[in-house]
Short mmCIF file of C-alpha atoms and ligand atoms in Angstrom, two decimals:
data_model
loop_
_atom_site.label_atom_id
_atom_site.label_comp_id
_atom_site.label_asym_id
_atom_site.label_seq_id
_atom_site.Cartn_x
_atom_site.Cartn_y
_atom_site.Cartn_z
CA MET I 1 77.34 15.82 -64.84
CA ARG I 2 74.36 13.93 -66.21
CA ALA I 3 72.94 10.41 -65.91
CA THR I 4 69.87 8.79 -67.41
CA ILE I 5 67.84 7.43 -64.50
CA HIS I 6 64.38 5.88 -64.85
CA GLY I 7 64.15 7.26 -68.40
CA ILE I 8 64.91 10.90 -67.55
CA THR I 9 68.09 12.96 -67.25
CA LEU I 10 69.28 13.80 -63.75
CA ALA I 11 71.99 16.44 -63.26
CA TYR I 12 74.43 16.18 -60.39
CA ASN I 13 77.90 17.16 -59.15
CA ASP I 14 80.32 14.58 -57.78
CA GLN I 15 83.56 16.01 -56.40
CA GLY I 16 86.23 15.06 -53.87
CA GLN I 17 87.16 11.79 -52.24
CA GLY I 18 86.44 9.95 -49.02
CA LEU I 19 83.17 9.35 -47.20
CA PRO I 20 80.34 10.26 -49.62
CA LEU I 21 78.06 13.10 -48.55
CA VAL I 22 74.85 13.25 -50.60
CA PHE I 23 72.96 16.56 -50.53
CA LEU I 24 69.22 16.87 -51.36
CA HIS I 25 67.92 20.38 -51.90
CA ALA I 26 64.79 22.27 -50.84
CA PHE I 27 61.72 23.13 -52.92
CA PRO I 28 61.71 24.74 -55.50
CA LEU I 29 65.48 25.16 -55.64
CA ASN I 30 68.31 23.07 -57.06
CA ARG I 31 71.79 21.72 -56.32
CA SER I 32 73.40 25.14 -56.67
CA MET I 33 72.05 25.97 -53.20
CA TRP I 34 74.87 23.75 -51.89
CA ALA I 35 77.74 25.71 -53.52
CA ALA I 36 79.18 26.87 -50.17
CA GLN I 37 79.03 23.31 -48.82
CA GLU I 38 80.77 21.94 -51.94
CA GLN I 39 83.49 24.52 -51.59
CA ALA I 40 84.07 23.84 -47.89
CA LEU I 41 83.79 20.05 -47.84
CA THR I 42 85.25 18.63 -51.06
CA SER I 43 88.82 18.71 -49.73
CA ARG I 44 87.86 16.11 -47.11
CA PHE I 45 84.83 14.23 -48.43
CA ARG I 46 83.21 13.03 -51.65
CA VAL I 47 80.42 15.56 -52.10
CA ILE I 48 77.47 14.63 -54.34
CA THR I 49 74.74 17.18 -54.99
CA ILE I 50 71.71 16.20 -57.04
CA ASP I 51 69.07 18.18 -58.93
CA LEU I 52 65.95 16.26 -57.99
CA ARG I 53 63.50 15.39 -60.76
CA GLY I 54 61.58 18.55 -61.71
CA HIS I 55 64.33 20.92 -60.55
CA GLY I 56 67.46 22.64 -61.81
CA GLU I 57 69.08 21.02 -64.82
CA SER I 58 67.29 17.71 -64.36
CA ASP I 59 64.28 16.89 -66.51
CA ALA I 60 60.88 18.08 -65.33
CA PRO I 61 58.43 15.81 -67.13
CA LEU I 62 54.78 16.85 -67.05
CA TRP I 63 53.36 13.91 -65.07
CA HIS I 64 52.69 12.62 -61.59
CA TYR I 65 55.48 13.13 -59.00
CA SER I 66 55.96 11.44 -55.64
CA LEU I 67 58.57 11.47 -52.91
CA ASP I 68 58.87 7.71 -53.36
CA GLN I 69 59.90 8.28 -56.95
CA ALA I 70 62.40 10.98 -55.87
CA ALA I 71 63.91 8.54 -53.35
CA ASP I 72 64.09 5.86 -56.07
CA ASP I 73 65.87 8.33 -58.36
CA VAL I 74 68.47 9.03 -55.66
CA HIS I 75 68.91 5.32 -55.01
CA ALA I 76 69.41 4.54 -58.72
CA LEU I 77 71.83 7.44 -59.17
CA LEU I 78 73.91 6.17 -56.23
CA ASP I 79 73.98 2.70 -57.81
CA HIS I 80 75.12 4.35 -61.04
CA LEU I 81 77.94 6.08 -59.08
CA SER I 82 78.80 2.86 -57.18
CA VAL I 83 78.11 4.56 -53.85
CA HIS I 84 76.90 1.95 -51.41
CA GLN I 85 76.79 3.92 -48.15
CA ALA I 86 76.71 7.66 -47.59
CA VAL I 87 75.85 10.42 -45.19
CA PHE I 88 72.65 12.03 -46.50
CA ILE I 89 71.91 15.69 -45.96
CA GLY I 90 68.36 16.79 -46.77
CA LEU I 91 67.02 20.29 -46.26
CA SER I 92 63.26 20.73 -46.04
CA MET I 93 61.84 18.82 -49.05
CA GLY I 94 65.22 17.07 -49.19
CA GLY I 95 64.52 15.88 -45.61
CA TYR I 96 61.04 14.64 -46.56
CA ILE I 97 62.70 12.56 -49.29
CA LEU I 98 65.20 11.19 -46.79
CA PHE I 99 62.41 9.79 -44.63
CA THR I 100 61.09 7.93 -47.67
CA PHE I 101 64.57 6.86 -48.69
CA TYR I 102 65.32 5.57 -45.18
CA ARG I 103 62.07 3.58 -45.08
CA LYS I 104 63.19 1.73 -48.21
CA HIS I 105 66.98 1.63 -47.97
CA ALA I 106 68.08 2.10 -44.35
CA GLU I 107 71.25 0.09 -45.01
CA ARG I 108 72.52 2.77 -47.42
CA ALA I 109 72.58 5.47 -44.70
CA LYS I 110 75.70 5.79 -42.57
CA GLY I 111 74.22 8.94 -41.09
CA LEU I 112 71.43 11.43 -41.71
CA VAL I 113 71.39 15.20 -41.50
CA LEU I 114 67.83 16.49 -41.28
CA ALA I 115 68.01 20.24 -41.80
CA ASP I 116 65.08 22.65 -41.55
CA THR I 117 62.59 19.88 -42.15
CA ARG I 118 59.81 18.09 -40.34
CA ALA I 119 58.45 14.57 -39.91
CA GLN I 120 54.74 15.46 -39.84
CA ALA I 121 52.58 15.23 -42.95
CA ASP I 122 50.79 18.31 -44.27
CA THR I 123 47.64 19.45 -42.51
CA GLU I 124 44.44 19.76 -44.56
CA GLU I 125 45.08 23.52 -44.71
CA GLY I 126 48.67 22.89 -45.82
CA ARG I 127 47.46 20.65 -48.65
CA GLU I 128 44.98 23.29 -49.77
CA GLY I 129 47.85 25.82 -49.78
CA ARG I 130 49.87 23.52 -52.06
CA PHE I 131 46.93 23.34 -54.48
CA GLN I 132 46.65 27.15 -54.55
CA MET I 133 50.40 27.50 -55.07
CA ALA I 134 50.28 25.09 -58.04
CA GLN I 135 47.53 27.22 -59.60
CA ILE I 136 49.66 30.35 -59.15
CA ALA I 137 52.66 28.59 -60.72
CA TYR I 138 50.50 27.52 -63.67
CA LYS I 139 48.89 30.93 -64.22
CA LYS I 140 51.71 33.32 -63.31
CA GLY I 141 54.93 31.29 -63.46
CA GLY I 142 58.12 31.22 -61.37
CA PRO I 143 58.39 34.95 -60.53
CA ALA I 144 55.08 34.84 -58.61
CA ILE I 145 56.27 31.75 -56.73
CA ALA I 146 59.52 33.53 -55.87
CA ASP I 147 57.57 36.49 -54.46
CA ILE I 148 55.59 34.15 -52.19
CA MET I 149 58.46 31.88 -51.19
CA ILE I 150 61.34 34.26 -50.48
CA PRO I 151 59.87 35.72 -47.25
CA LYS I 152 59.26 32.12 -46.06
CA LEU I 153 62.77 30.94 -46.87
CA LEU I 154 64.98 33.79 -45.66
CA SER I 155 65.08 35.94 -42.52
CA PRO I 156 64.03 39.62 -42.71
CA ALA I 157 67.67 40.60 -42.05
CA THR I 158 68.92 38.48 -44.96
CA ILE I 159 66.27 39.96 -47.25
CA GLN I 160 67.23 43.50 -46.26
CA THR I 161 71.00 43.23 -46.20
CA LYS I 162 72.14 40.27 -48.34
CA ARG I 163 70.89 41.05 -51.82
CA GLU I 164 73.15 38.44 -53.41
CA ILE I 165 71.50 35.61 -51.44
CA VAL I 166 68.04 36.92 -52.32
CA SER I 167 69.00 37.08 -56.02
CA GLN I 168 70.48 33.59 -55.93
CA VAL I 169 67.29 32.16 -54.41
CA ARG I 170 65.10 34.11 -56.87
CA MET I 171 67.13 32.81 -59.82
CA MET I 172 66.80 29.22 -58.61
CA ILE I 173 63.03 29.52 -58.19
CA GLU I 174 62.47 31.33 -61.48
CA GLY I 175 64.58 28.71 -63.25
CA THR I 176 62.36 25.86 -62.04
CA GLN I 177 59.89 24.65 -64.65
CA VAL I 178 56.20 24.90 -63.79
CA SER I 179 55.82 21.14 -64.31
CA GLY I 180 58.47 20.59 -61.64
CA ILE I 181 56.93 23.09 -59.22
CA ALA I 182 53.44 21.60 -59.54
CA GLY I 183 54.80 18.05 -59.42
CA ALA I 184 56.80 18.66 -56.24
CA LEU I 185 53.82 20.39 -54.60
CA MET I 186 51.67 17.34 -55.31
CA ALA I 187 54.37 15.00 -54.02
CA MET I 188 54.78 16.94 -50.78
CA ALA I 189 51.01 17.19 -50.27
CA GLU I 190 50.70 13.41 -50.54
CA ARG I 191 53.61 12.52 -48.28
CA PRO I 192 52.83 10.30 -45.30
CA ASN I 193 53.33 11.14 -41.64
CA SER I 194 56.90 10.11 -40.79
CA VAL I 195 56.64 10.62 -37.02
CA PRO I 196 56.17 6.84 -36.42
CA LEU I 197 59.38 6.21 -38.37
CA LEU I 198 61.52 8.41 -36.11
CA LYS I 199 61.99 5.81 -33.35
CA GLN I 200 63.19 3.30 -35.97
CA ILE I 201 65.98 5.49 -37.34
CA ALA I 202 69.03 3.59 -36.15
CA CYS I 203 71.89 5.55 -37.72
CA PRO I 204 73.48 8.62 -36.13
CA THR I 205 71.42 11.69 -37.01
CA GLN I 206 72.28 15.37 -36.90
CA ILE I 207 69.30 17.70 -36.79
CA ILE I 208 69.84 21.32 -37.77
CA VAL I 209 67.39 24.20 -37.69
CA GLY I 210 67.64 27.96 -38.10
CA GLU I 211 66.38 29.65 -34.96
CA LEU I 212 64.17 31.92 -37.11
CA ASP I 213 62.79 29.15 -39.34
CA GLN I 214 59.05 29.65 -39.63
CA ALA I 215 58.39 27.07 -42.36
CA THR I 216 59.73 24.18 -40.24
CA PRO I 217 60.30 25.79 -36.83
CA PRO I 218 62.62 24.66 -34.02
CA SER I 219 59.69 22.88 -32.32
CA ASP I 220 59.59 20.46 -35.31
CA ALA I 221 63.33 19.91 -34.98
CA ARG I 222 62.99 19.21 -31.24
CA LEU I 223 60.31 16.61 -31.95
CA MET I 224 62.69 14.76 -34.29
CA ALA I 225 65.55 15.06 -31.78
CA GLU I 226 63.39 13.61 -29.00
CA GLN I 227 62.16 10.66 -31.04
CA ILE I 228 65.22 9.58 -33.03
CA PRO I 229 67.31 7.41 -30.68
CA ASN I 230 70.78 8.56 -31.78
CA ALA I 231 70.14 12.21 -32.63
CA ARG I 232 71.82 15.48 -31.84
CA LEU I 233 70.24 18.89 -32.38
CA ALA I 234 71.86 22.17 -33.38
CA VAL I 235 70.00 25.47 -33.61
CA ILE I 236 71.73 28.02 -35.83
CA PRO I 237 71.33 31.60 -34.62
CA GLY I 238 70.47 34.25 -37.19
CA ALA I 239 69.25 31.75 -39.80
CA ALA I 240 65.71 31.12 -41.03
CA HIS I 241 64.67 28.22 -43.32
CA LEU I 242 67.67 28.15 -45.69
CA ALA I 243 70.19 27.86 -42.87
CA ASN I 244 72.94 26.56 -45.20
CA LEU I 245 72.76 29.74 -47.32
CA GLU I 246 72.25 32.22 -44.50
CA GLN I 247 74.87 30.88 -42.09
CA PRO I 248 77.12 28.68 -44.28
CA GLU I 249 80.12 28.61 -41.92
CA LYS I 250 78.14 27.32 -38.97
CA PHE I 251 76.25 24.86 -41.19
CA ASN I 252 79.49 23.57 -42.75
CA GLN I 253 81.13 23.14 -39.35
CA LEU I 254 78.23 21.00 -38.18
CA ILE I 255 78.34 18.80 -41.29
CA ALA I 256 82.13 18.49 -41.19
CA ALA I 257 82.16 17.50 -37.49
CA PHE I 258 79.33 14.99 -37.93
CA ALA I 259 80.90 13.43 -41.04
CA ALA I 260 84.35 13.32 -39.42
CA ASP I 261 82.90 11.37 -36.47
CA LEU I 262 81.27 8.94 -38.90
CA SER I 263 84.47 8.53 -40.91
CA ARG I 264 86.18 7.27 -37.77
CA SER I 265 83.43 4.80 -36.87
C1 MLT B 1 61.18 23.52 -48.82
O1 MLT B 1 61.94 24.40 -48.41
O2 MLT B 1 61.60 22.48 -49.35
C2 MLT B 1 59.71 23.75 -48.67
O3 MLT B 1 59.48 24.93 -47.97
C3 MLT B 1 59.09 22.59 -47.99
C4 MLT B 1 57.61 22.71 -47.85
O4 MLT B 1 56.97 23.50 -48.57
O5 MLT B 1 57.04 21.97 -47.02
#
C-alpha cells in the first residue's frame, strides 16, 4: 500500500484487526524484515509495517534526513490510517525513532517494544564511522554496505547455516538507495542522547535483545530496563542484532504476550 506523506510516497502494509501494532525496521533494511511477525500476528492484531523514508519501496529523496522527520512521517501515516493509539515495535534504528516519536506524541503509545536498540547517542568515533560508511555507500554502493553490515547484524551461526536469512538481509540492503543509506546515517549520527527520556516513559515497555547482539549489546538493554519505570526485559538466546529474523518464534511470542496484556488493559 502507498500513501503520500509530507510530499513523498511511503509504502506500508496494514493487515488484520484489533489492537494496532506498528513495526519500524532497522537500518538499512525495510518492512519485509517483519514478514514472520506479520504472518504470526495478523490473526489477532492489526499489524502495520512501514518502509521508513529512504528505505524499501518508500521514496528516498536526496536531501537532509532526521529522526524527527521519520517520527513525523510515522505520525502522519497513522493519522492517514485513523490509528490513534498503538503498540510500537522498533528494532535498532526503529527504536531510535521511537524515542523521538515518544518525546513528541507520548499519548499515541499504548506500549513500546524496544528491540536491539539503545538510548545513548553515538560517540564521536561512532559518528566518524557513519561518515566513512556514507562515503563507502556513495563510492561502492549497496553491495559494499551489505558486506560490512551482515557480520554486525547476524550471528556467526546464522551466517554459516541459514543462507536464506543472509540472502534476505543482503537483498534488503542492496535494494536500499544510496540517498536513503546516507540520509539515515546522517540522521542517526545527529540523534540526541535519549537516556534522560527513559525515566519519563510512562507506558508499559517490553525490551528485547539478542544475547549475541554486538551492535546494541545486552548491557544497553539492561540500562533501558533499569531506567524505564514500567519495563520488562527479555534476552533471546541464539540471536544477534536481528533477533526477529534469527529467532522469530521467540520474538513473536514476546510481542503476542505483551500485546495481549495491553489489549486487556
Ligand atoms: C540498525 O540495525 O538499525 C543499525 O545497526 C543501527 C545503528 O547503526 O546504530
